Amino acid sequence: MSDTPSTFPCKTRSERDTLGEIELPSYAYYSAQTARAIANFQISGIPVSDYPLFVRALALTKKAAAFANLRLGDLSPAKALAIEKACDDISNGQLLDQFPVDVFQGGAGTSTNMNVNEVIANRALEHLGLPRGHFDVIHPNNDVNLAQSTNDVYPTAIRLAVLFSYRELSAAIERLASAFEAKAREFRDIVKLGRTQLQDAVPMTLGQEFMAFAVTLREDVLRLDEAAHLLKEINLGGTAIGTGITADPAYAAIATEELSRMTGIELRRASDLVEACWDTGAFVHFSGTLKRTAVKLSKISNDLRLLSSGPRGGLGEINLPAMQPGSSIMPGKVNPVIPEVVNQVAFQVIGADLVVTLAAEAGQLQLNAMEPVIVFNLLQSMKLLTNASETLTDKCVVGITANIERCRQNLEAGTALATALVSLLGYERSAQIAKEVLETGRTISEILEATQALPASVENDLLNPLHLTKPSRLRTPDC
């Protein structure tokens, strides 16, 4: 086995690149250009390896390239097989610690591309029975990066990483929607007060309120699918600026076809590779869809906090699971910590969308050098939204209970039923009754009984709130 950081932390080896000689840890599969990037970009402390699906996407892209070069006769069978084996090792999760370059990096992703090239080259040499660094046999640039550029490999890998990652997010959102739907069925007969602008509105069921949460989240699963479709167009084969320099004319089609086969994703070659080299519109669109999802999750979390507020001095219509003591000074206080953390995730994702937007706008001429911060924010936002959705499902929604008596009290104490009186008594008389409710504290039913404003049969229909949670027609009584 190869040396590891934990086993030989002090051993080094010397390697050379176009800028001169540099010392590397002996255990490293990466080489000189990666070492320089590690030294240059000590920014966030977040390495590319924190996003294994991105590393996998890069390895698969390199494998597709090696296959195409083999098929075109530009790479020998022995080299191609060794490179493909190295790519398989990486895409299967091995050597993940060999991608230590910071996610924030200048150079339009060149440091990450070279990190991958160097690791693949050294791993391929091992598959040939040779020690690392024998680049006269397999070279990071001449062989692993053959017919490629960072400018087509890197954006292709970004698209693949997003396509791999969003499926997990969609599944998490669908689980959350299903949890809300289960609660909607459980709460379907619990009538409560609907509210607009935080003021009393008309009756609804708690089930209707929770079903709306499920429906709006499932809408976003569909929107994510639509946005992801745009990411299936790739510029592999365009090389430096989309003109395809250094690549065989048949290379792009072969590499794209092979990458589709390996990933199971129906990728398509961009119709104009020059445009595709710098266009980041699909990233902006996908980021906007993530923001849309974040906004909805935050709104739902706000509603859960409001509906559970109190528990005595607020609405108190639902009870959230008690997850932890809520105060260091107030005994018995329990806070809605799960919806609160979802709110914070949403704020982060909304801010990340602005970063993606600004980075996309910053592209110049034939390249956008800001793609590293784009991929970081897209992958981070999906990771956060996935975790937040799963947390909201498992630690909050499935354990929500209804405070049925409080729902009834709030409904009867309000003026919600006054709206149903409009078609029977007119707006002005109904408004007078609503005003009397607020001034006297009596309920609408008590006022109607006292004034005998309606026949008993009509009043009984009116005072059944469940009838008022769906379309109905109350007829004006004969006079």
Tab-separated table of C-alpha atoms in Angstrom:
chain	number	residue	atom	x	y	z
A	1	MET	CA	0.000	0.000	0.000
A	2	SER	CA	1.006	3.608	-0.516
A	3	ASP	CA	2.203	5.879	2.255
A	4	THR	CA	-0.531	7.840	4.013
A	5	PRO	CA	-0.464	11.204	5.819
A	6	SER	CA	-1.050	9.555	9.188
A	7	THR	CA	1.768	7.056	8.701
A	8	PHE	CA	4.533	9.272	7.294
A	9	PRO	CA	3.601	12.915	7.931
A	10	CYS	CA	7.139	14.258	7.528
A	11	LYS	CA	8.451	12.468	4.430
A	12	THR	CA	8.633	14.475	1.232
A	13	ARG	CA	9.581	14.076	-2.386
A	14	SER	CA	10.740	16.682	-4.869
A	15	GLU	CA	9.030	17.326	-8.205
A	16	ARG	CA	9.386	19.926	-10.913
A	17	ASP	CA	6.930	21.884	-13.055
A	18	THR	CA	7.366	24.832	-15.430
A	19	LEU	CA	7.915	27.179	-12.484
A	20	GLY	CA	10.632	25.092	-10.894
A	21	GLU	CA	11.080	22.525	-8.154
A	22	ILE	CA	8.670	22.012	-5.268
A	23	GLU	CA	8.517	19.672	-2.273
A	24	LEU	CA	5.518	17.349	-1.907
A	25	PRO	CA	4.389	15.000	0.856
A	26	SER	CA	5.559	11.492	0.012
A	27	TYR	CA	2.042	10.128	0.391
A	28	ALA	CA	0.561	12.540	-2.157
A	29	TYR	CA	-0.903	11.306	-5.402
A	30	TYR	CA	-1.122	14.918	-6.525
A	31	SER	CA	1.903	16.707	-7.896
A	32	ALA	CA	3.512	20.124	-8.292
A	33	GLN	CA	0.629	22.189	-9.682
A	34	THR	CA	-1.698	20.972	-6.952
A	35	ALA	CA	0.905	21.764	-4.305
A	36	ARG	CA	1.172	25.313	-5.609
A	37	ALA	CA	-2.613	25.679	-5.529
A	38	ILE	CA	-2.707	24.466	-1.923
A	39	ALA	CA	-0.172	27.149	-1.007
A	40	ASN	CA	-1.859	29.884	-3.039
A	41	PHE	CA	-5.498	29.371	-2.062
A	42	GLN	CA	-5.715	29.101	1.694
A	43	ILE	CA	-9.087	30.803	1.690
A	44	SER	CA	-12.063	28.907	3.125
A	45	GLY	CA	-10.519	25.739	4.516
A	46	ILE	CA	-13.110	23.798	2.491
A	47	PRO	CA	-11.389	21.405	0.082
A	48	VAL	CA	-12.859	20.148	-3.170
A	49	SER	CA	-12.955	16.711	-1.516
A	50	ASP	CA	-15.854	17.934	0.640
A	51	TYR	CA	-17.980	17.460	-2.488
A	52	PRO	CA	-17.335	13.838	-3.523
A	53	LEU	CA	-19.942	13.900	-6.287
A	54	PHE	CA	-18.009	16.713	-7.950
A	55	VAL	CA	-14.799	14.670	-7.706
A	56	ARG	CA	-16.676	11.703	-9.153
A	57	ALA	CA	-17.972	13.845	-12.006
A	58	LEU	CA	-14.443	14.975	-12.831
A	59	ALA	CA	-13.164	11.393	-12.826
A	60	LEU	CA	-15.970	10.203	-15.101
A	61	THR	CA	-15.305	13.059	-17.507
A	62	LYS	CA	-11.629	12.064	-17.660
A	63	LYS	CA	-12.559	8.430	-18.234
A	64	ALA	CA	-14.849	9.370	-21.128
A	65	ALA	CA	-12.020	11.421	-22.607
A	66	ALA	CA	-9.584	8.512	-22.322
A	67	PHE	CA	-12.083	6.213	-24.034
A	68	ALA	CA	-12.547	8.668	-26.897
A	69	ASN	CA	-8.795	9.119	-27.318
A	70	LEU	CA	-8.302	5.346	-27.331
A	71	ARG	CA	-10.998	4.898	-29.945
A	72	LEU	CA	-9.436	7.583	-32.123
A	73	GLY	CA	-5.981	6.009	-31.815
A	74	ASP	CA	-4.497	8.944	-29.918
A	75	LEU	CA	-3.898	6.998	-26.717
A	76	SER	CA	-2.329	3.542	-26.503
A	77	PRO	CA	-4.444	0.698	-25.085
A	78	ALA	CA	-2.080	0.255	-22.128
A	79	LYS	CA	-2.213	3.928	-21.170
A	80	ALA	CA	-5.965	4.182	-21.723
A	81	LEU	CA	-6.664	1.133	-19.565
A	82	ALA	CA	-4.464	2.400	-16.740
A	83	ILE	CA	-6.096	5.832	-16.857
A	84	GLU	CA	-9.570	4.323	-16.918
A	85	LYS	CA	-8.742	2.125	-13.905
A	86	ALA	CA	-7.490	5.179	-12.017
A	87	CYS	CA	-10.679	7.041	-12.904
A	88	ASP	CA	-12.721	4.100	-11.632
A	89	ASP	CA	-10.843	4.156	-8.340
A	90	ILE	CA	-11.638	7.836	-7.872
A	91	SER	CA	-15.257	7.646	-9.003
A	92	ASN	CA	-15.759	4.755	-6.556
A	93	GLY	CA	-14.699	6.979	-3.673
A	94	GLN	CA	-11.035	6.083	-3.297
A	95	LEU	CA	-8.301	8.728	-2.923
A	96	LEU	CA	-10.814	11.391	-1.914
A	97	ASP	CA	-8.278	12.930	0.469
A	98	GLN	CA	-6.036	13.612	-2.527
A	99	PHE	CA	-8.181	16.565	-3.608
A	100	PRO	CA	-7.217	19.198	-1.027
A	101	VAL	CA	-7.391	22.345	-3.175
A	102	ASP	CA	-9.649	25.027	-1.695
A	103	VAL	CA	-13.049	25.420	-3.360
A	104	PHE	CA	-12.256	29.131	-3.690
A	105	GLN	CA	-9.534	29.385	-6.320
A	106	GLY	CA	-8.443	31.601	-9.145
A	107	GLY	CA	-7.762	30.248	-12.608
A	108	ALA	CA	-11.264	29.199	-13.674
A	109	GLY	CA	-10.853	25.757	-12.084
A	110	THR	CA	-7.437	24.961	-13.567
A	111	SER	CA	-6.090	23.994	-10.138
A	112	THR	CA	-8.862	21.437	-9.674
A	113	ASN	CA	-8.454	20.095	-13.198
A	114	MET	CA	-4.715	19.670	-12.703
A	115	ASN	CA	-5.278	18.130	-9.277
A	116	VAL	CA	-7.416	15.489	-10.996
A	117	ASN	CA	-4.934	15.038	-13.852
A	118	GLU	CA	-2.031	14.502	-11.463
A	119	VAL	CA	-3.856	12.076	-9.185
A	120	ILE	CA	-5.095	10.045	-12.151
A	121	ALA	CA	-1.616	9.963	-13.697
A	122	ASN	CA	0.056	8.759	-10.521
A	123	ARG	CA	-2.647	6.194	-9.795
A	124	ALA	CA	-2.460	4.971	-13.396
A	125	LEU	CA	1.312	4.543	-13.011
A	126	GLU	CA	0.673	2.333	-9.992
A	127	HIS	CA	-1.687	0.206	-12.075
A	128	LEU	CA	1.218	-0.237	-14.494
A	129	GLY	CA	3.473	-1.290	-11.626
A	130	LEU	CA	5.466	1.960	-11.666
A	131	PRO	CA	6.166	4.486	-8.889
A	132	ARG	CA	4.504	7.872	-8.802
A	133	GLY	CA	6.129	10.701	-10.696
A	134	HIS	CA	7.213	8.718	-13.788
A	135	PHE	CA	5.422	11.155	-16.043
A	136	ASP	CA	7.541	10.116	-19.005
A	137	VAL	CA	5.241	7.059	-19.103
A	138	ILE	CA	1.894	8.668	-18.273
A	139	HIS	CA	1.806	12.448	-18.177
A	140	PRO	CA	-0.903	14.536	-16.438
A	141	ASN	CA	-1.152	16.969	-19.366
A	142	ASN	CA	-0.073	14.995	-22.401
A	143	ASP	CA	-2.063	11.849	-21.618
A	144	VAL	CA	-4.705	12.381	-18.916
A	145	ASN	CA	-5.659	15.836	-20.228
A	146	LEU	CA	-5.341	14.846	-23.897
A	147	ALA	CA	-7.828	16.700	-26.197
A	148	GLN	CA	-9.163	18.584	-23.170
A	149	SER	CA	-8.998	21.911	-21.412
A	150	THR	CA	-10.103	23.028	-17.987
A	151	ASN	CA	-12.599	25.153	-19.888
A	152	ASP	CA	-14.592	22.187	-21.165
A	153	VAL	CA	-13.830	19.569	-18.488
A	154	TYR	CA	-14.630	21.770	-15.487
A	155	PRO	CA	-18.067	23.090	-16.596
A	156	THR	CA	-19.001	19.601	-17.792
A	157	ALA	CA	-18.166	18.212	-14.348
A	158	ILE	CA	-20.125	20.997	-12.653
A	159	ARG	CA	-23.198	20.020	-14.632
A	160	LEU	CA	-22.744	16.355	-13.811
A	161	ALA	CA	-22.205	17.067	-10.109
A	162	VAL	CA	-25.403	19.103	-9.952
A	163	LEU	CA	-27.310	16.412	-11.847
A	164	PHE	CA	-26.018	13.786	-9.407
A	165	SER	CA	-26.755	15.909	-6.332
A	166	TYR	CA	-30.194	17.293	-7.085
A	167	ARG	CA	-31.764	13.821	-7.059
A	168	GLU	CA	-31.040	13.517	-3.342
A	169	LEU	CA	-32.551	16.950	-2.763
A	170	SER	CA	-35.670	16.060	-4.761
A	171	ALA	CA	-36.087	12.869	-2.744
A	172	ALA	CA	-35.759	14.806	0.533
A	173	ILE	CA	-38.352	17.365	-0.548
A	174	GLU	CA	-40.719	14.585	-1.673
A	175	ARG	CA	-40.366	12.917	1.747
A	176	LEU	CA	-41.185	16.204	3.411
A	177	ALA	CA	-44.207	16.684	1.165
A	178	SER	CA	-45.406	13.179	1.995
A	179	ALA	CA	-45.075	13.915	5.715
A	180	PHE	CA	-47.209	17.038	5.318
A	181	GLU	CA	-49.743	15.058	3.290
A	182	ALA	CA	-49.974	12.416	6.030
A	183	LYS	CA	-50.657	15.164	8.564
A	184	ALA	CA	-53.248	16.663	6.201
A	185	ARG	CA	-55.161	13.382	6.267
A	186	GLU	CA	-54.837	13.190	10.033
A	187	PHE	CA	-56.128	16.762	10.472
A	188	ARG	CA	-58.786	16.726	7.734
A	189	ASP	CA	-61.791	17.198	10.084
A	190	ILE	CA	-60.243	19.781	12.413
A	191	VAL	CA	-61.847	23.143	11.606
A	192	LYS	CA	-59.870	26.240	12.462
A	193	LEU	CA	-59.551	29.902	11.694
A	194	GLY	CA	-57.916	30.866	8.441
A	195	ARG	CA	-55.933	34.075	8.453
A	196	THR	CA	-54.822	36.705	5.967
A	197	GLN	CA	-52.384	39.474	6.907
A	198	LEU	CA	-52.309	37.883	10.387
A	199	GLN	CA	-55.967	38.832	10.826
A	200	ASP	CA	-58.985	36.551	11.165
A	201	ALA	CA	-60.271	35.408	7.780
A	202	VAL	CA	-62.630	32.476	7.073
A	203	PRO	CA	-62.822	28.875	8.312
A	204	MET	CA	-60.617	26.154	6.912
A	205	THR	CA	-59.449	22.778	8.112
A	206	LEU	CA	-56.025	22.179	9.533
A	207	GLY	CA	-55.799	19.432	6.929
A	208	GLN	CA	-56.265	21.954	4.127
A	209	GLU	CA	-53.496	24.087	5.576
A	210	PHE	CA	-51.068	21.167	5.716
A	211	MET	CA	-52.052	19.833	2.289
A	212	ALA	CA	-51.123	23.200	0.791
A	213	PHE	CA	-47.612	22.723	2.195
A	214	ALA	CA	-47.367	19.338	0.461
A	215	VAL	CA	-48.640	20.662	-2.859
A	216	THR	CA	-46.293	23.647	-3.014
A	217	LEU	CA	-43.239	21.497	-2.257
A	218	ARG	CA	-44.141	18.963	-4.937
A	219	GLU	CA	-44.371	21.830	-7.416
A	220	ASP	CA	-40.724	22.566	-6.697
A	221	VAL	CA	-39.691	18.960	-7.290
A	222	LEU	CA	-41.070	19.403	-10.815
A	223	ARG	CA	-39.321	22.757	-11.215
A	224	LEU	CA	-35.994	21.199	-10.184
A	225	ASP	CA	-36.443	18.529	-12.858
A	226	GLU	CA	-37.078	21.210	-15.453
A	227	ALA	CA	-34.049	23.258	-14.405
A	228	ALA	CA	-31.846	20.157	-14.344
A	229	HIS	CA	-32.775	19.380	-17.941
A	230	LEU	CA	-30.892	22.489	-19.087
A	231	LEU	CA	-27.722	21.168	-17.453
A	232	LYS	CA	-27.623	18.141	-19.746
A	233	GLU	CA	-26.122	20.271	-22.521
A	234	ILE	CA	-22.305	20.133	-22.228
A	235	ASN	CA	-19.343	21.684	-24.025
A	236	LEU	CA	-16.949	18.725	-23.809
A	237	GLY	CA	-14.705	18.822	-26.875
A	238	GLY	CA	-14.675	22.591	-27.112
A	239	THR	CA	-11.291	22.695	-25.326
A	240	ALA	CA	-9.915	26.173	-24.597
A	241	ILE	CA	-12.537	28.539	-26.012
A	242	GLY	CA	-14.948	26.298	-27.863
A	243	THR	CA	-13.108	26.042	-31.176
A	244	GLY	CA	-11.944	22.490	-30.410
A	245	ILE	CA	-8.247	23.146	-30.878
A	246	THR	CA	-6.080	20.042	-30.029
A	247	ALA	CA	-9.108	17.728	-30.271
A	248	ASP	CA	-9.924	15.365	-33.129
A	249	PRO	CA	-13.061	16.481	-35.024
A	250	ALA	CA	-14.803	13.263	-33.930
A	251	TYR	CA	-13.688	13.527	-30.304
A	252	ALA	CA	-16.565	15.632	-28.893
A	253	ALA	CA	-19.304	13.320	-30.137
A	254	ILE	CA	-17.531	10.171	-28.920
A	255	ALA	CA	-16.670	11.593	-25.479
A	256	THR	CA	-20.209	12.924	-24.972
A	257	GLU	CA	-21.751	9.604	-25.991
A	258	GLU	CA	-19.455	7.686	-23.663
A	259	LEU	CA	-20.081	10.026	-20.750
A	260	SER	CA	-23.825	9.579	-21.257
A	261	ARG	CA	-23.403	5.809	-21.196
A	262	MET	CA	-21.303	5.859	-18.022
A	263	THR	CA	-23.573	8.200	-16.080
A	264	GLY	CA	-26.959	7.049	-17.331
A	265	ILE	CA	-27.757	10.672	-18.112
A	266	GLU	CA	-28.790	11.635	-21.630
A	267	LEU	CA	-26.201	14.333	-22.212
A	268	ARG	CA	-26.132	16.341	-25.425
A	269	ARG	CA	-23.405	18.321	-27.109
A	270	ALA	CA	-24.004	22.078	-27.196
A	271	SER	CA	-24.897	23.333	-30.649
A	272	ASP	CA	-22.338	26.150	-30.389
A	273	LEU	CA	-19.300	25.224	-28.307
A	274	VAL	CA	-17.917	28.775	-28.291
A	275	GLU	CA	-21.113	30.061	-26.707
A	276	ALA	CA	-21.275	27.076	-24.350
A	277	CYS	CA	-17.718	27.723	-23.144
A	278	TRP	CA	-18.729	30.922	-21.354
A	279	ASP	CA	-22.505	30.658	-20.951
A	280	THR	CA	-23.511	30.060	-17.328
A	281	GLY	CA	-27.213	30.770	-17.774
A	282	ALA	CA	-28.216	27.227	-16.832
A	283	PHE	CA	-26.411	27.645	-13.499
A	284	VAL	CA	-28.238	30.895	-12.825
A	285	HIS	CA	-31.554	29.258	-13.645
A	286	PHE	CA	-30.898	26.259	-11.427
A	287	SER	CA	-29.712	28.482	-8.582
A	288	GLY	CA	-32.902	30.510	-8.914
A	289	THR	CA	-34.920	27.326	-8.565
A	290	LEU	CA	-33.002	26.462	-5.396
A	291	LYS	CA	-33.806	29.934	-4.109
A	292	ARG	CA	-37.492	29.402	-4.915
A	293	THR	CA	-37.449	26.182	-2.881
A	294	ALA	CA	-35.658	27.923	-0.021
A	295	VAL	CA	-38.235	30.712	0.030
A	296	LYS	CA	-41.063	28.191	0.267
A	297	LEU	CA	-39.379	26.193	3.016
A	298	SER	CA	-38.790	29.373	4.974
A	299	LYS	CA	-42.412	30.483	4.574
A	300	ILE	CA	-43.656	27.085	5.739
A	301	SER	CA	-41.287	27.233	8.714
A	302	ASN	CA	-42.641	30.679	9.577
A	303	ASP	CA	-46.168	29.258	9.528
A	304	LEU	CA	-45.236	26.352	11.774
A	305	ARG	CA	-43.690	28.751	14.259
A	306	LEU	CA	-46.759	30.981	14.203
A	307	LEU	CA	-49.278	28.137	14.487
A	308	SER	CA	-47.378	26.682	17.450
A	309	SER	CA	-46.689	30.032	19.107
A	310	GLY	CA	-47.449	30.409	22.786
A	311	PRO	CA	-48.229	27.833	23.838
A	312	ARG	CA	-50.618	29.864	26.006
A	313	GLY	CA	-50.056	33.405	24.810
A	314	GLY	CA	-49.977	32.739	21.063
A	315	LEU	CA	-52.004	30.878	18.459
A	316	GLY	CA	-51.203	27.483	19.910
A	317	GLU	CA	-53.188	25.546	17.293
A	318	ILE	CA	-50.493	22.915	16.756
A	319	ASN	CA	-47.797	21.445	18.947
A	320	LEU	CA	-44.306	20.909	17.586
A	321	PRO	CA	-42.173	18.123	19.064
A	322	ALA	CA	-40.133	19.360	22.023
A	323	MET	CA	-36.520	18.925	20.906
A	324	GLN	CA	-34.535	20.696	23.647
A	325	PRO	CA	-34.925	23.154	26.540
A	326	GLY	CA	-35.386	26.614	25.142
A	327	SER	CA	-33.820	28.918	27.667
A	328	SER	CA	-30.944	29.165	30.086
A	329	ILE	CA	-33.078	31.309	32.401
A	330	MET	CA	-36.780	30.563	31.740
A	331	PRO	CA	-37.813	27.121	33.045
A	332	GLY	CA	-40.211	25.166	30.862
A	333	LYS	CA	-39.615	27.219	27.735
A	334	VAL	CA	-39.311	25.167	24.535
A	335	ASN	CA	-38.440	26.866	21.249
A	336	PRO	CA	-39.300	25.883	17.642
A	337	VAL	CA	-35.632	25.148	16.927
A	338	ILE	CA	-36.158	22.967	13.866
A	339	PRO	CA	-38.178	25.499	11.837
A	340	GLU	CA	-35.697	28.141	12.988
A	341	VAL	CA	-32.713	26.281	11.568
A	342	VAL	CA	-34.593	25.749	8.304
A	343	ASN	CA	-35.159	29.512	8.141
A	344	GLN	CA	-31.429	30.073	8.501
A	345	VAL	CA	-30.624	27.567	5.763
A	346	ALA	CA	-33.081	29.369	3.513
A	347	PHE	CA	-31.379	32.710	4.142
A	348	GLN	CA	-28.018	31.164	3.228
A	349	VAL	CA	-29.376	29.675	-0.002
A	350	ILE	CA	-31.021	32.967	-0.970
A	351	GLY	CA	-27.681	34.725	-0.449
A	352	ALA	CA	-25.847	32.029	-2.401
A	353	ASP	CA	-28.134	32.650	-5.358
A	354	LEU	CA	-26.935	36.249	-5.471
A	355	VAL	CA	-23.330	35.006	-5.487
A	356	VAL	CA	-24.081	32.713	-8.429
A	357	THR	CA	-25.795	35.575	-10.245
A	358	LEU	CA	-22.876	37.955	-9.747
A	359	ALA	CA	-20.337	35.277	-10.696
A	360	ALA	CA	-22.239	34.494	-13.897
A	361	GLU	CA	-22.356	38.177	-14.799
A	362	ALA	CA	-18.598	38.470	-14.227
A	363	GLY	CA	-17.715	36.318	-17.210
A	364	GLN	CA	-15.562	38.031	-19.825
A	365	LEU	CA	-15.211	37.274	-23.505
A	366	GLN	CA	-14.723	33.527	-24.141
A	367	LEU	CA	-14.632	32.272	-20.529
A	368	ASN	CA	-16.146	32.700	-17.097
A	369	ALA	CA	-13.304	32.474	-14.586
A	370	MET	CA	-15.712	32.544	-11.627
A	371	GLU	CA	-17.070	29.017	-12.047
A	372	PRO	CA	-15.358	27.716	-8.863
A	373	VAL	CA	-17.577	29.888	-6.681
A	374	ILE	CA	-20.603	28.921	-8.784
A	375	VAL	CA	-20.113	25.194	-8.277
A	376	PHE	CA	-19.375	25.665	-4.577
A	377	ASN	CA	-22.585	27.603	-3.987
A	378	LEU	CA	-24.756	25.276	-6.060
A	379	LEU	CA	-23.477	22.150	-4.323
A	380	GLN	CA	-23.490	23.741	-0.879
A	381	SER	CA	-27.052	25.022	-1.325
A	382	MET	CA	-28.291	21.594	-2.378
A	383	LYS	CA	-26.497	19.954	0.539
A	384	LEU	CA	-27.993	22.436	3.012
A	385	LEU	CA	-31.502	22.174	1.557
A	386	THR	CA	-31.323	18.378	1.586
A	387	ASN	CA	-30.222	18.287	5.219
A	388	ALA	CA	-32.781	20.910	6.216
A	389	SER	CA	-35.632	19.077	4.498
A	390	GLU	CA	-34.708	15.780	6.133
A	391	THR	CA	-34.371	17.457	9.522
A	392	LEU	CA	-37.719	19.211	9.187
A	393	THR	CA	-39.365	15.930	8.219
A	394	ASP	CA	-37.860	13.676	10.868
A	395	LYS	CA	-37.511	16.031	13.807
A	396	CYS	CA	-40.600	18.183	13.367
A	397	VAL	CA	-43.394	17.406	10.906
A	398	VAL	CA	-43.919	13.720	11.689
A	399	GLY	CA	-44.352	14.592	15.368
A	400	ILE	CA	-46.755	17.536	15.020
A	401	THR	CA	-50.025	17.215	16.914
A	402	ALA	CA	-53.149	19.360	16.725
A	403	ASN	CA	-54.594	21.340	19.615
A	404	ILE	CA	-58.210	20.722	18.614
A	405	GLU	CA	-59.812	22.676	21.451
A	406	ARG	CA	-57.637	25.717	20.761
A	407	CYS	CA	-58.581	25.598	17.068
A	408	ARG	CA	-62.263	25.595	18.056
A	409	GLN	CA	-61.869	28.423	20.553
A	410	ASN	CA	-60.026	30.672	18.102
A	411	LEU	CA	-62.649	30.035	15.434
A	412	GLU	CA	-65.623	30.745	17.685
A	413	ALA	CA	-64.031	33.828	19.231
A	414	GLY	CA	-63.348	35.428	15.851
A	415	THR	CA	-65.414	37.008	13.123
A	416	ALA	CA	-64.693	34.349	10.493
A	417	LEU	CA	-68.317	33.234	10.151
A	418	ALA	CA	-69.395	36.786	9.324
A	419	THR	CA	-68.238	36.323	5.741
A	420	ALA	CA	-70.855	33.598	5.258
A	421	LEU	CA	-73.570	36.042	6.330
A	422	VAL	CA	-72.917	38.448	3.447
A	423	SER	CA	-74.931	36.487	0.887
A	424	LEU	CA	-77.804	36.204	3.414
A	425	LEU	CA	-77.882	39.542	5.216
A	426	GLY	CA	-75.776	41.803	3.023
A	427	TYR	CA	-72.355	43.272	3.664
A	428	GLU	CA	-73.382	46.143	5.977
A	429	ARG	CA	-75.524	44.037	8.344
A	430	SER	CA	-72.824	41.349	8.434
A	431	ALA	CA	-70.212	44.000	9.248
A	432	GLN	CA	-72.383	45.247	12.115
A	433	ILE	CA	-72.610	41.745	13.541
A	434	ALA	CA	-68.839	41.306	13.237
A	435	LYS	CA	-68.295	44.603	15.014
A	436	GLU	CA	-70.664	43.522	17.789
A	437	VAL	CA	-68.687	40.299	18.218
A	438	LEU	CA	-65.503	42.290	18.763
A	439	GLU	CA	-67.124	44.824	21.110
A	440	THR	CA	-69.146	42.458	23.278
A	441	GLY	CA	-67.139	39.258	23.191
A	442	ARG	CA	-70.249	37.298	22.231
A	443	THR	CA	-70.036	34.779	19.413
A	444	ILE	CA	-71.833	35.157	16.085
A	445	SER	CA	-74.119	32.263	16.976
A	446	GLU	CA	-75.150	33.970	20.180
A	447	ILE	CA	-75.928	37.218	18.367
A	448	LEU	CA	-77.927	35.443	15.637
A	449	GLU	CA	-79.936	33.511	18.194
A	450	ALA	CA	-80.666	36.679	20.146
A	451	THR	CA	-81.774	38.695	17.102
A	452	GLN	CA	-83.436	35.793	15.247
A	453	ALA	CA	-82.002	37.278	12.071
A	454	LEU	CA	-82.111	33.929	10.280
A	455	PRO	CA	-84.416	30.923	10.263
A	456	ALA	CA	-83.181	28.095	12.455
A	457	SER	CA	-82.515	25.768	9.489
A	458	VAL	CA	-80.325	28.299	7.744
A	459	GLU	CA	-78.600	29.221	10.983
A	460	ASN	CA	-77.757	25.597	11.674
A	461	ASP	CA	-76.131	25.273	8.243
A	462	LEU	CA	-74.272	28.517	8.751
A	463	LEU	CA	-73.004	27.544	12.180
A	464	ASN	CA	-71.506	24.298	10.920
A	465	PRO	CA	-67.984	25.542	10.169
A	466	LEU	CA	-67.050	22.377	8.283
A	467	HIS	CA	-69.599	23.348	5.606
A	468	LEU	CA	-67.753	26.616	5.150
A	469	THR	CA	-64.394	25.057	4.363
A	470	LYS	CA	-65.451	24.160	0.804
A	471	PRO	CA	-67.529	25.679	-2.000
A	472	SER	CA	-71.188	25.994	-1.006
A	473	ARG	CA	-74.207	28.146	-1.687
A	474	LEU	CA	-76.339	29.483	1.158
A	475	ARG	CA	-79.632	30.771	-0.160
A	476	THR	CA	-81.261	33.944	1.062
A	477	PRO	CA	-84.328	33.028	3.179
A	478	ASP	CA	-87.820	33.975	1.985
A	479	CYS	CA	-89.016	37.193	3.545
